[in-house]
Coordinates of C-alpha atoms in Angstrom, one line a residue:
M114 CA 245.3 19.1 24.2
N115 CA 242.8 21.9 24.1
R116 CA 239.7 21.9 21.9
R117 CA 241.1 24.0 19.3
N118 CA 244.5 22.0 18.9
F119 CA 242.4 18.8 18.7
L120 CA 240.2 19.9 16.0
Y121 CA 243.3 21.4 14.2
A122 CA 244.8 17.8 14.4
V123 CA 241.8 16.1 13.1
I124 CA 241.6 18.4 10.1
I125 CA 245.2 17.8 9.3
F126 CA 244.9 14.3 9.7
L127 CA 241.8 14.0 7.4
M128 CA 243.5 16.2 4.8
L129 CA 246.6 14.1 4.7
S130 CA 244.3 10.8 4.5
F131 CA 242.5 12.2 1.6
T132 CA 245.7 13.5 -0.1
S133 CA 247.3 10.0 0.3
A134 CA 244.1 8.2 -0.9
H135 CA 243.8 10.7 -4.0
A136 CA 247.4 10.2 -5.0
E137 CA 247.3 6.4 -4.9
I138 CA 248.0 5.3 -8.6
R139 CA 245.3 2.6 -9.7
L140 CA 245.7 0.3 -12.6
R141 CA 242.7 -1.2 -14.1
M142 CA 242.9 -4.8 -15.4
S143 CA 240.1 -6.9 -16.8
T144 CA 240.2 -10.5 -16.5
T145 CA 238.5 -13.8 -16.8
T146 CA 236.3 -15.0 -13.8
S147 CA 238.6 -18.1 -13.4
T148 CA 241.8 -16.2 -12.2
E149 CA 239.2 -14.2 -9.8
N150 CA 237.2 -17.5 -8.5
S151 CA 240.1 -19.5 -8.0
G152 CA 241.8 -17.1 -5.3
L153 CA 244.9 -16.7 -7.5
L154 CA 244.7 -12.8 -8.0
K155 CA 244.4 -12.6 -4.1
V156 CA 248.2 -13.8 -3.9
L157 CA 249.4 -12.8 -7.1
L158 CA 248.7 -9.0 -7.0
P159 CA 249.7 -7.8 -3.6
P160 CA 253.5 -8.0 -4.0
F161 CA 253.2 -6.3 -7.5
E162 CA 250.8 -3.5 -5.6
K163 CA 253.6 -3.0 -2.8
S164 CA 256.4 -2.9 -5.1
C165 CA 255.2 -0.3 -7.2
D166 CA 252.9 1.6 -4.7
C167 CA 249.8 1.2 -6.6
K168 CA 246.3 -0.6 -6.6
V169 CA 245.1 -2.8 -9.4
D170 CA 241.4 -2.5 -10.1
V171 CA 240.3 -6.1 -11.0
V172 CA 237.2 -6.3 -13.6
A173 CA 236.6 -10.1 -13.6
V174 CA 234.1 -11.0 -16.6
G175 CA 234.3 -13.5 -19.4
T176 CA 237.3 -13.2 -21.8
G177 CA 235.1 -11.6 -24.6
K178 CA 233.8 -9.1 -22.3
A179 CA 237.5 -8.3 -20.6
L180 CA 238.7 -7.8 -24.3
K181 CA 235.9 -5.4 -25.1
L182 CA 236.9 -3.3 -22.2
G183 CA 240.4 -3.3 -23.5
E184 CA 238.9 -2.1 -27.1
M185 CA 236.9 0.7 -25.4
G186 CA 240.1 1.7 -23.6
D187 CA 238.1 1.3 -20.3
V188 CA 241.1 -0.7 -18.8
D189 CA 245.0 -0.6 -19.1
V190 CA 245.6 -4.3 -19.3
V191 CA 243.7 -7.5 -19.8
F192 CA 244.8 -11.0 -18.5
V193 CA 242.6 -13.5 -20.2
H194 CA 242.4 -17.0 -21.9
A195 CA 241.2 -17.4 -25.4
R196 CA 244.1 -17.2 -27.8
A197 CA 242.2 -16.8 -30.9
L198 CA 240.5 -13.9 -29.5
E199 CA 243.6 -12.6 -28.0
D200 CA 245.5 -12.6 -31.5
K201 CA 242.5 -10.9 -33.2
F202 CA 242.7 -8.1 -30.1
V203 CA 246.2 -7.7 -31.1
A204 CA 245.9 -7.8 -34.9
D205 CA 243.2 -5.3 -34.7
G206 CA 245.5 -2.6 -33.0
F207 CA 243.6 -2.8 -29.7
G208 CA 246.6 -4.6 -27.4
I209 CA 250.3 -4.9 -27.9
N210 CA 253.1 -7.2 -26.3
R211 CA 251.1 -10.2 -25.3
K212 CA 253.0 -12.7 -23.2
D213 CA 252.2 -16.2 -22.1
V214 CA 251.6 -16.3 -18.4
M215 CA 250.4 -19.8 -17.3
Y216 CA 248.0 -22.6 -18.2
N217 CA 245.9 -25.3 -17.2
D218 CA 243.2 -27.2 -18.9
F219 CA 239.5 -27.6 -19.2
V220 CA 237.6 -30.5 -17.7
I221 CA 233.9 -31.8 -18.1
I222 CA 232.3 -32.3 -14.7
G223 CA 228.9 -33.7 -13.8
P224 CA 227.0 -35.9 -11.2
S225 CA 228.8 -38.9 -10.0
S226 CA 226.0 -41.2 -11.5
D227 CA 227.0 -40.0 -14.9
P228 CA 223.7 -40.6 -16.8
A229 CA 225.1 -39.6 -19.9
G230 CA 228.1 -42.0 -19.9
V231 CA 230.8 -39.2 -20.1
K232 CA 233.3 -41.1 -18.1
G233 CA 233.7 -43.7 -20.8
A234 CA 234.2 -41.2 -23.6
K235 CA 237.6 -41.3 -25.8
T236 CA 237.4 -37.6 -26.8
A237 CA 235.7 -34.3 -25.4
G238 CA 233.8 -34.3 -28.4
E239 CA 232.6 -37.6 -27.9
A240 CA 231.6 -36.8 -24.3
F241 CA 229.7 -33.9 -25.5
S242 CA 227.9 -36.1 -28.0
H243 CA 227.0 -38.6 -25.2
I244 CA 225.5 -35.5 -23.1
A245 CA 223.2 -34.4 -26.2
A246 CA 222.1 -37.9 -27.1
K247 CA 220.8 -38.4 -23.6
N248 CA 219.4 -34.9 -23.4
A249 CA 221.3 -34.6 -20.1
V250 CA 221.4 -31.2 -18.5
F251 CA 224.1 -29.1 -19.5
I252 CA 225.2 -25.7 -18.1
S253 CA 226.8 -23.6 -20.6
R254 CA 228.7 -20.3 -19.6
G255 CA 226.9 -18.4 -22.3
D256 CA 228.8 -15.3 -21.7
E257 CA 231.5 -15.5 -24.7
S258 CA 234.2 -16.2 -22.2
G259 CA 237.3 -18.4 -23.0
T260 CA 235.5 -21.4 -21.6
H261 CA 232.4 -20.6 -23.5
E262 CA 234.3 -20.4 -26.7
K263 CA 236.0 -23.6 -26.1
E264 CA 232.7 -25.1 -25.6
K265 CA 231.3 -23.7 -28.6
E266 CA 234.3 -25.1 -30.7
I267 CA 233.8 -28.6 -29.2
W268 CA 229.9 -28.4 -30.3
K269 CA 230.8 -27.3 -33.9
V270 CA 233.4 -29.8 -34.5
E271 CA 230.8 -32.5 -33.3
G272 CA 228.2 -30.7 -35.5
I273 CA 225.7 -30.9 -32.6
A274 CA 222.7 -28.7 -32.4
K275 CA 222.0 -27.4 -28.9
K276 CA 218.4 -27.5 -28.9
G277 CA 216.0 -28.3 -26.2
S278 CA 215.6 -27.7 -22.3
W279 CA 218.7 -29.9 -21.5
Y280 CA 220.9 -27.1 -22.8
I281 CA 220.9 -23.9 -20.4
E282 CA 222.9 -21.1 -21.2
A283 CA 223.6 -19.2 -17.6
G284 CA 225.4 -16.1 -18.8
Q285 CA 227.3 -16.2 -15.5
G286 CA 231.0 -16.7 -14.3
M287 CA 232.6 -20.1 -13.8
G288 CA 231.7 -20.3 -10.2
E289 CA 228.1 -19.5 -10.6
V290 CA 227.9 -22.1 -13.3
I291 CA 229.4 -24.8 -11.1
N292 CA 226.9 -23.8 -8.6
M293 CA 223.9 -24.2 -11.2
A294 CA 225.2 -27.5 -12.5
T295 CA 225.5 -28.7 -8.8
E296 CA 221.8 -27.6 -8.1
K297 CA 220.3 -29.1 -11.3
Q298 CA 222.9 -32.4 -11.3
G299 CA 223.9 -31.6 -14.6
Y300 CA 227.2 -31.3 -16.7
T301 CA 229.3 -28.4 -17.4
L302 CA 232.7 -27.6 -19.0
A303 CA 234.9 -25.9 -16.2
D304 CA 238.4 -24.7 -16.1
R305 CA 240.3 -26.9 -13.9
G306 CA 241.6 -24.0 -11.4
T307 CA 238.0 -23.0 -10.7
Y308 CA 236.7 -26.8 -10.5
I309 CA 239.4 -27.4 -7.8
A310 CA 238.5 -24.0 -5.9
Y311 CA 234.8 -25.1 -5.8
K312 CA 235.2 -29.0 -5.1
K313 CA 234.2 -28.4 -1.2
K314 CA 231.2 -26.5 -2.5
S315 CA 229.9 -29.0 -5.2
D316 CA 229.3 -32.8 -5.2
L317 CA 230.0 -32.8 -8.9
V318 CA 233.0 -34.9 -10.1
L319 CA 235.5 -34.8 -12.8
L320 CA 234.5 -37.2 -15.3
Y321 CA 236.6 -36.5 -18.2
E322 CA 240.0 -34.8 -18.8
G323 CA 243.3 -35.3 -20.8
D324 CA 242.2 -34.4 -24.5
K325 CA 244.7 -32.2 -25.8
T326 CA 242.3 -29.8 -27.3
L327 CA 241.4 -28.8 -23.9
F328 CA 244.6 -27.3 -23.2
N329 CA 243.9 -23.7 -21.7
P330 CA 246.8 -20.8 -21.9
Y331 CA 246.4 -17.7 -20.2
G332 CA 248.0 -14.5 -21.5
V333 CA 248.5 -10.9 -20.6
I334 CA 248.2 -8.0 -23.1
T335 CA 248.8 -4.3 -22.5
V336 CA 246.2 -2.0 -24.3
N337 CA 247.7 0.0 -27.0
P338 CA 248.5 3.5 -26.1
Q339 CA 248.4 4.7 -29.4
R340 CA 244.7 3.7 -29.7
H341 CA 244.1 4.9 -26.2
P342 CA 246.6 7.6 -25.2
H343 CA 245.0 7.9 -21.5
V344 CA 246.0 4.4 -20.4
K345 CA 248.7 3.8 -17.9
H346 CA 250.9 1.9 -20.5
D347 CA 254.1 2.1 -18.1
L348 CA 252.4 0.5 -15.2
A349 CA 250.6 -2.1 -17.5
K350 CA 254.1 -2.9 -18.9
K351 CA 255.4 -3.5 -15.3
L352 CA 252.4 -5.7 -14.5
T353 CA 253.4 -7.8 -17.7
E354 CA 257.0 -7.9 -16.4
F355 CA 255.9 -9.1 -13.1
L356 CA 253.7 -11.7 -14.1
T357 CA 256.4 -13.2 -16.4
S358 CA 259.0 -12.7 -13.9
K359 CA 260.7 -15.3 -11.8
E360 CA 258.8 -13.9 -8.8
G361 CA 255.5 -13.8 -10.5
Q362 CA 255.8 -17.1 -12.0
G363 CA 257.1 -18.5 -8.7
I364 CA 253.7 -17.4 -6.9
I365 CA 251.8 -19.3 -9.6
A366 CA 253.6 -22.5 -9.4
E367 CA 253.1 -22.2 -5.4
F368 CA 249.3 -21.3 -5.3
K369 CA 247.7 -24.4 -4.3
V370 CA 243.9 -25.1 -3.1
N371 CA 243.5 -28.1 -0.8
G372 CA 247.1 -29.4 -2.0
E373 CA 246.5 -29.2 -5.6
Q374 CA 248.2 -27.0 -8.1
L375 CA 245.8 -24.9 -10.1
F376 CA 247.9 -23.2 -12.6
F377 CA 251.2 -23.9 -14.4
P378 CA 253.5 -21.0 -15.2
N379 CA 254.8 -21.0 -18.9
A380 CA 256.3 -17.6 -19.5
K381 CA 259.0 -17.8 -21.9

């Protein structure tokens, strides 16, 4: 191949590459850090992307921020876990077609020495009361996430004022909070999925589980195209259909870390 033909071939290759990249359809999804930190999205999204010839751009933040992105029309779909906030999002006209996708639960984790005596608690509220009474270090998400909303709910029901150096608001995702709690040998409320995913990175142990108030459902909501006409509603709808389909639900059910199931499908 002479120099001219070589340069011509390179130019054509670059043009085709640019055209292909430029033509790729991208769906914007805001979601909670637990779906990202757990590793679920790395196995759940590729089959959808392949079937729809698209790329899902994931923005992993707390649920409150994820819904705010939907309100502003900065994403096409949200996949979160704070039912009261989700229902308000839909009622206020920002989202439509909310569907159940999966669930797990919240757990209280802390140092194996358990200085606050959380392990003997009969309810999640009692466990929190023990922590406050002992002024034991507690790391809060502090980011208006679904986990933070659940935590605030428990403190409120117990009527506990979170005052003092023992209570630390991190303003970080679940993985970062587990790391902080590990470093300070403190307690935190975690979703079970992220806790399982981080077990080998932390010496914190599960100290309390099983309270029905710790149920943690996840839902997917498409952003309302009447509110934001520019959103990719049709593709967002296809993602909802995939997450709630037999294939999507099967991937969720089969996803395990160290032999433990992190999420349980519950699409109706």
